[in-house]
Amino acid sequence: MLQRRVKLAGGFTLVELLVVIAIIGVLVALLLPAVQAAREAARRNACTNNMKQIGLALHNFEGSQRSLPIGTTYTATTKSGEYGTWASQILPFLEQQAAYNRFNFRRPMWNRTPGSNNDQVAGETVLPVFTCVSDERSSEPILKQGRGESRLVAGGGTNNPAQAQGLWYTGSLGPTSPDGCSFCPEPAPSYCCRGCSFGTIATKPPNESCTSNVGDSSVGMFTRLPIGYKFSEVTDGLSQTIMFAETLPYHCIWNCVFCVNFPLSSTTVPINHMESDTGARDGAWPRACGFKSMHPSGANFAMGDASVHFLAEATDYRVVNELGTRAGGEAASIP
């Protein structure tokens, strides 16, 4: 009787299977950082392009209005004047005329009078040009009212919106003196530890309290007063002066496109200082409003000539502050 031989198909042994799995694991471990780095490079380029657009818009604004956007004409004591921010003022130059037209600069954002064009629609208009996609929270750019991180304003507010588009880029006040003397190197430069001069529209006099914010002009390219500086006043050179840079709006209350005038930052706060203001008015606000980003190890800075440069968080503190002054006479250059 004939018997049929059946040839068994070969297969992987356990050792071979483990070797294959190990090889795949090694390849993933080698490729994943490269993929992540490529994605971050693309996100950083998108952020850079946003900043270049904003920089060009500021140049067009200055050419049209003969100065950069003013801080505000709003007065804290009389609660009168113009509302809005430097960012909202340049919307027409960013092809956002419709968003600009929705906002009535003579009314506070909380106004809900029927027929007013200053309604919630204006505040909640999503403006991708003001967001950085490296920050995962930028996928939900509308900040909400309340206390704590990721909030717009502490416990309500009289002049700011309940919800509004956050601002991932803020204008530069240059070096100021928030209540953060620990930031100052030794020996301390003249702009450090001289009391509080963060530069806001509050009415308290200098040195009354380091938790109060004093209205004054700045040495940077923006201020919170009704002053708009001209490019001709930037005698340190536009390519060597910080105009605006990145920040994290949910770290610092009132940091939105349509808030009164607050979205400005000081170069005194070190790059990527990740302190967050809880909204408890504990003096953290000036320190929380520094230049920072979710890019690894630094942040993008736009100079007065609209060029954009990445400054590492390890950049010399003195150099950053020297780049922050528009007419300080320092011989600083971009690292």
Coordinates of C-alpha atoms in Angstrom, one line a residue, residues 20-333:
V20 CA 12.2 40.1 14.3
I21 CA 10.3 41.9 17.1
A22 CA 13.6 43.2 18.5
I23 CA 14.6 44.5 15.0
I24 CA 11.3 46.2 14.6
G25 CA 11.6 47.8 18.0
V26 CA 15.1 49.1 17.2
L27 CA 13.9 50.6 13.9
V28 CA 10.9 52.3 15.6
A29 CA 13.2 53.6 18.4
L30 CA 15.6 55.0 15.7
L31 CA 12.9 56.5 13.4
L32 CA 10.4 57.9 16.0
P33 CA 12.6 60.7 17.2
A34 CA 13.4 61.7 13.6
V35 CA 9.7 61.7 12.7
Q36 CA 8.9 63.7 15.8
A37 CA 11.7 66.2 15.0
A38 CA 10.4 66.5 11.5
R39 CA 6.9 67.2 12.8
E40 CA 8.2 69.8 15.2
A41 CA 10.3 71.4 12.5
A42 CA 7.1 71.8 10.4
R43 CA 5.2 73.2 13.3
R44 CA 7.9 75.7 14.1
N45 CA 8.0 76.7 10.5
A46 CA 4.3 77.3 10.6
C47 CA 4.7 79.4 13.7
T48 CA 7.6 81.3 12.0
N49 CA 5.3 82.0 9.0
N50 CA 2.6 83.4 11.3
M51 CA 5.1 85.7 12.9
K52 CA 6.4 86.9 9.6
Q53 CA 2.8 87.7 8.5
I54 CA 2.2 89.6 11.8
G55 CA 5.5 91.4 11.3
L56 CA 4.7 92.5 7.8
A57 CA 1.2 93.6 9.0
L58 CA 2.9 95.8 11.7
H59 CA 5.1 97.4 9.0
N60 CA 2.1 98.1 6.8
F61 CA 0.2 99.5 9.8
E62 CA 3.2 101.8 10.7
G63 CA 3.4 102.9 7.1
S64 CA -0.3 103.7 7.0
Q65 CA -0.7 105.2 10.5
R66 CA 2.8 106.7 10.9
S67 CA 3.4 104.7 14.1
L68 CA 3.0 101.2 15.6
P69 CA -0.3 100.4 17.3
I70 CA -0.8 102.2 20.6
G71 CA -1.2 100.4 23.8
T72 CA -4.6 101.9 24.6
T73 CA -6.5 105.1 25.2
Y74 CA -8.6 103.4 27.8
T75 CA -8.4 105.0 31.2
A76 CA -8.8 102.8 34.3
T77 CA -10.2 105.6 36.5
T78 CA -12.8 107.0 34.2
K79 CA -13.4 103.7 32.3
S80 CA -13.4 105.6 29.0
G81 CA -11.5 105.5 25.8
E82 CA -10.6 102.9 23.1
Y83 CA -10.7 99.2 23.8
G84 CA -8.8 96.5 22.0
T85 CA -5.2 95.5 21.6
W86 CA -2.2 96.1 19.3
A87 CA -3.2 92.7 17.7
S88 CA -6.8 93.7 17.1
Q89 CA -5.7 97.0 15.5
I90 CA -3.7 95.2 12.8
L91 CA -6.4 92.8 11.7
P92 CA -7.2 94.7 8.5
F93 CA -3.5 94.2 7.5
L94 CA -3.8 90.4 8.1
E95 CA -6.8 90.0 5.7
Q96 CA -9.1 89.9 8.7
Q97 CA -11.2 93.0 7.9
A98 CA -14.5 91.1 8.7
A99 CA -13.2 90.2 12.2
Y100 CA -12.1 93.8 12.7
N101 CA -15.5 95.2 11.6
R102 CA -17.3 93.0 14.2
F103 CA -15.5 94.8 17.0
N104 CA -16.6 98.2 18.3
F105 CA -13.5 99.8 19.9
R106 CA -15.7 102.2 21.8
R107 CA -17.4 99.5 23.8
P108 CA -16.1 97.0 26.3
M109 CA -16.3 93.4 25.2
W110 CA -18.8 92.5 27.9
N111 CA -21.3 94.8 26.4
R112 CA -24.3 92.7 25.2
T113 CA -26.6 95.6 24.0
P114 CA -28.9 94.3 21.3
G115 CA -27.7 95.6 17.9
S116 CA -24.1 96.1 19.2
N117 CA -21.5 94.6 16.9
N118 CA -19.3 94.1 20.0
D119 CA -20.9 90.7 20.8
Q120 CA -19.5 87.3 21.6
V121 CA -19.0 86.6 17.9
A122 CA -16.2 89.1 17.8
G123 CA -14.4 87.7 20.8
E124 CA -14.8 84.1 19.7
T125 CA -13.6 84.6 16.1
V126 CA -10.9 82.0 15.6
L127 CA -7.8 83.6 14.1
P128 CA -5.1 80.9 13.3
V129 CA -2.5 83.6 12.6
F130 CA -2.3 84.3 16.3
T131 CA -1.8 80.7 17.4
C132 CA 1.2 78.4 17.5
V133 CA 0.4 74.8 16.5
S134 CA 3.4 73.4 18.5
D135 CA 1.2 74.0 21.6
E136 CA -1.5 71.3 21.7
R137 CA -3.8 73.7 23.4
S138 CA -3.9 75.9 20.3
S139 CA -6.5 73.4 18.9
E140 CA -8.9 75.1 21.3
P141 CA -7.8 78.7 21.0
I142 CA -10.9 80.2 22.7
L143 CA -10.0 80.9 26.3
K144 CA -12.7 80.9 28.9
Q145 CA -13.5 83.0 31.9
G146 CA -12.5 81.8 35.4
R147 CA -9.6 81.2 37.7
G148 CA -6.6 79.0 37.2
E149 CA -4.5 78.0 34.3
S150 CA -6.2 78.0 30.8
R151 CA -8.5 80.8 31.9
L152 CA -9.0 84.3 30.4
V153 CA -9.7 86.5 33.4
A154 CA -9.9 86.0 37.1
G155 CA -13.4 85.8 38.6
G156 CA -15.1 87.7 35.8
G157 CA -14.1 91.1 34.8
T158 CA -15.6 94.5 33.8
N159 CA -13.8 95.3 30.6
N160 CA -12.7 92.0 29.1
P161 CA -14.7 89.2 27.3
A162 CA -16.1 86.1 28.9
Q163 CA -14.5 84.1 26.1
A164 CA -12.0 85.1 23.4
Q165 CA -9.3 84.1 21.0
G166 CA -6.1 83.6 22.9
L167 CA -2.9 85.4 21.8
W168 CA 0.2 83.2 21.3
Y169 CA 2.3 86.2 20.3
T170 CA 2.8 89.3 22.4
G171 CA 4.5 92.7 21.9
S172 CA 7.7 93.5 23.7
L173 CA 7.9 96.1 26.5
G174 CA 11.6 95.5 26.6
P175 CA 13.3 95.2 30.0
T176 CA 11.0 96.2 32.9
S177 CA 11.0 95.7 36.6
P178 CA 8.4 93.2 37.7
D179 CA 8.5 91.8 41.2
G180 CA 11.1 89.2 40.1
C181 CA 14.5 90.4 41.3
S182 CA 15.6 86.8 41.5
F183 CA 15.8 87.0 37.7
C184 CA 18.4 89.7 37.7
P185 CA 22.1 88.7 37.3
E186 CA 24.9 90.0 39.5
P187 CA 25.7 92.8 39.3
A188 CA 22.1 93.8 38.6
P189 CA 21.5 96.0 35.6
S190 CA 19.8 99.4 36.1
Y191 CA 16.4 98.0 35.0
C192 CA 16.3 95.3 37.6
C193 CA 15.0 95.5 41.2
R194 CA 13.9 99.2 41.1
G195 CA 10.3 98.5 42.2
C196 CA 7.5 97.8 39.8
S197 CA 7.2 99.2 36.4
F198 CA 5.7 96.5 34.3
G199 CA 3.7 99.1 32.4
T200 CA 0.0 98.8 32.5
I201 CA -3.0 101.1 32.7
A202 CA -3.4 100.9 36.5
T203 CA -3.3 104.1 38.4
K204 CA -1.1 103.3 41.5
P205 CA 2.2 105.2 41.8
P206 CA 5.6 103.5 41.3
N207 CA 6.9 101.4 44.2
E208 CA 3.6 101.4 46.1
S209 CA 3.5 97.7 45.9
C210 CA 5.1 95.1 43.7
T211 CA 1.8 93.5 43.1
S212 CA 0.4 96.7 41.5
N213 CA 1.1 97.4 37.9
V214 CA 2.3 100.9 37.1
G215 CA 1.3 102.8 34.0
D216 CA 4.4 104.1 32.2
S217 CA 6.1 104.2 28.8
S218 CA 8.5 101.3 28.0
V219 CA 11.9 101.1 26.5
G220 CA 10.7 98.4 24.0
M221 CA 8.7 98.7 20.9
F222 CA 5.3 98.6 22.6
T223 CA 3.7 100.2 25.6
R224 CA 0.4 100.1 27.4
L225 CA -0.1 103.9 27.2
P226 CA -1.7 105.8 24.3
I227 CA 1.7 106.0 22.6
G228 CA 2.7 104.4 19.3
Y229 CA 6.4 104.3 18.6
K230 CA 7.8 104.9 15.1
F231 CA 10.3 102.7 13.4
S232 CA 12.5 105.8 13.1
E233 CA 12.7 105.9 16.9
V234 CA 14.3 102.4 17.0
T235 CA 17.9 103.7 16.8
D236 CA 19.4 100.4 18.0
G237 CA 18.5 99.0 14.6
L238 CA 15.3 97.2 13.6
S239 CA 17.2 93.9 12.9
Q240 CA 18.6 94.1 16.4
T241 CA 15.4 95.0 18.4
I242 CA 12.7 92.5 19.5
M243 CA 9.3 93.6 18.3
F244 CA 7.2 90.7 19.6
A245 CA 7.7 87.0 20.5
E246 CA 5.8 83.9 21.6
T247 CA 4.0 83.3 24.8
L248 CA 1.5 80.9 26.3
P249 CA -1.8 82.8 26.7
Y250 CA -3.3 80.4 29.3
H251 CA -0.4 81.2 31.6
C252 CA -1.3 84.8 31.8
I253 CA -4.8 86.2 32.3
W254 CA -6.2 88.8 30.0
N255 CA -4.0 87.6 27.1
C256 CA -6.4 87.7 24.2
V257 CA -6.8 89.4 20.9
F258 CA -9.7 91.6 22.0
C259 CA -8.8 92.3 25.7
V260 CA -8.2 95.9 26.7
N261 CA -4.5 96.2 26.3
F262 CA -2.7 93.6 28.3
P263 CA -1.0 91.3 25.8
L264 CA 2.5 92.5 26.2
S265 CA 5.6 90.8 27.7
S266 CA 8.8 91.9 29.3
T267 CA 12.3 90.6 28.3
T268 CA 13.2 90.7 32.0
V269 CA 11.4 87.4 32.5
P270 CA 13.8 84.6 31.3
I271 CA 12.8 82.7 28.1
N272 CA 10.6 79.7 28.8
H273 CA 10.0 80.6 32.5
M274 CA 6.9 78.4 32.9
E275 CA 5.3 80.2 35.8
S276 CA 1.5 80.4 35.5
D277 CA -0.7 83.1 37.0
T278 CA -3.6 81.6 38.9
G279 CA -5.7 84.7 38.7
A280 CA -5.4 85.2 42.4
R281 CA -3.6 88.6 42.0
D282 CA -0.6 87.3 44.0
G283 CA 2.0 89.2 42.0
A284 CA 2.7 86.4 39.7
W285 CA 1.1 88.0 36.7
P286 CA 4.2 90.1 35.5
R287 CA 6.4 87.0 35.8
A288 CA 3.9 84.7 34.1
C289 CA 3.6 87.0 31.1
G290 CA 7.1 86.3 29.8
F291 CA 8.2 85.0 26.4
K292 CA 7.8 81.3 26.2
S293 CA 6.7 78.5 23.9
M294 CA 6.2 74.7 23.6
H295 CA 9.1 74.5 21.1
P296 CA 11.9 72.5 22.7
S297 CA 14.5 74.7 24.4
G298 CA 13.5 78.1 23.3
A299 CA 11.0 80.4 21.5
N300 CA 10.6 82.4 18.3
F301 CA 11.3 86.1 18.4
A302 CA 10.3 88.6 15.7
M303 CA 12.6 91.6 15.3
G304 CA 11.7 95.1 14.1
D305 CA 12.6 94.3 10.5
A306 CA 10.0 91.4 10.6
S307 CA 12.7 88.7 10.5
V308 CA 12.1 85.8 12.9
H309 CA 14.8 84.1 14.9
F310 CA 14.8 81.2 17.4
L311 CA 16.4 82.2 20.7
A312 CA 17.4 79.3 23.0
E313 CA 16.3 79.5 26.6
A314 CA 20.0 79.4 27.5
T315 CA 20.6 82.7 25.7
D316 CA 22.5 85.1 27.9
Y317 CA 20.1 87.1 30.0
R318 CA 21.8 90.4 29.3
V319 CA 21.8 89.9 25.6
V320 CA 18.0 89.3 25.5
N321 CA 17.4 92.5 27.5
E322 CA 19.7 94.5 25.4
L323 CA 17.8 93.3 22.3
G324 CA 14.7 94.4 24.0
T325 CA 15.5 98.1 24.1
R326 CA 14.7 100.2 21.0
A327 CA 17.2 103.0 21.8
G328 CA 19.5 101.8 24.5
G329 CA 22.7 102.1 22.6
E330 CA 23.8 98.6 23.4
A331 CA 26.0 96.7 20.9
A332 CA 23.9 93.6 21.1
S333 CA 23.4 91.2 18.3

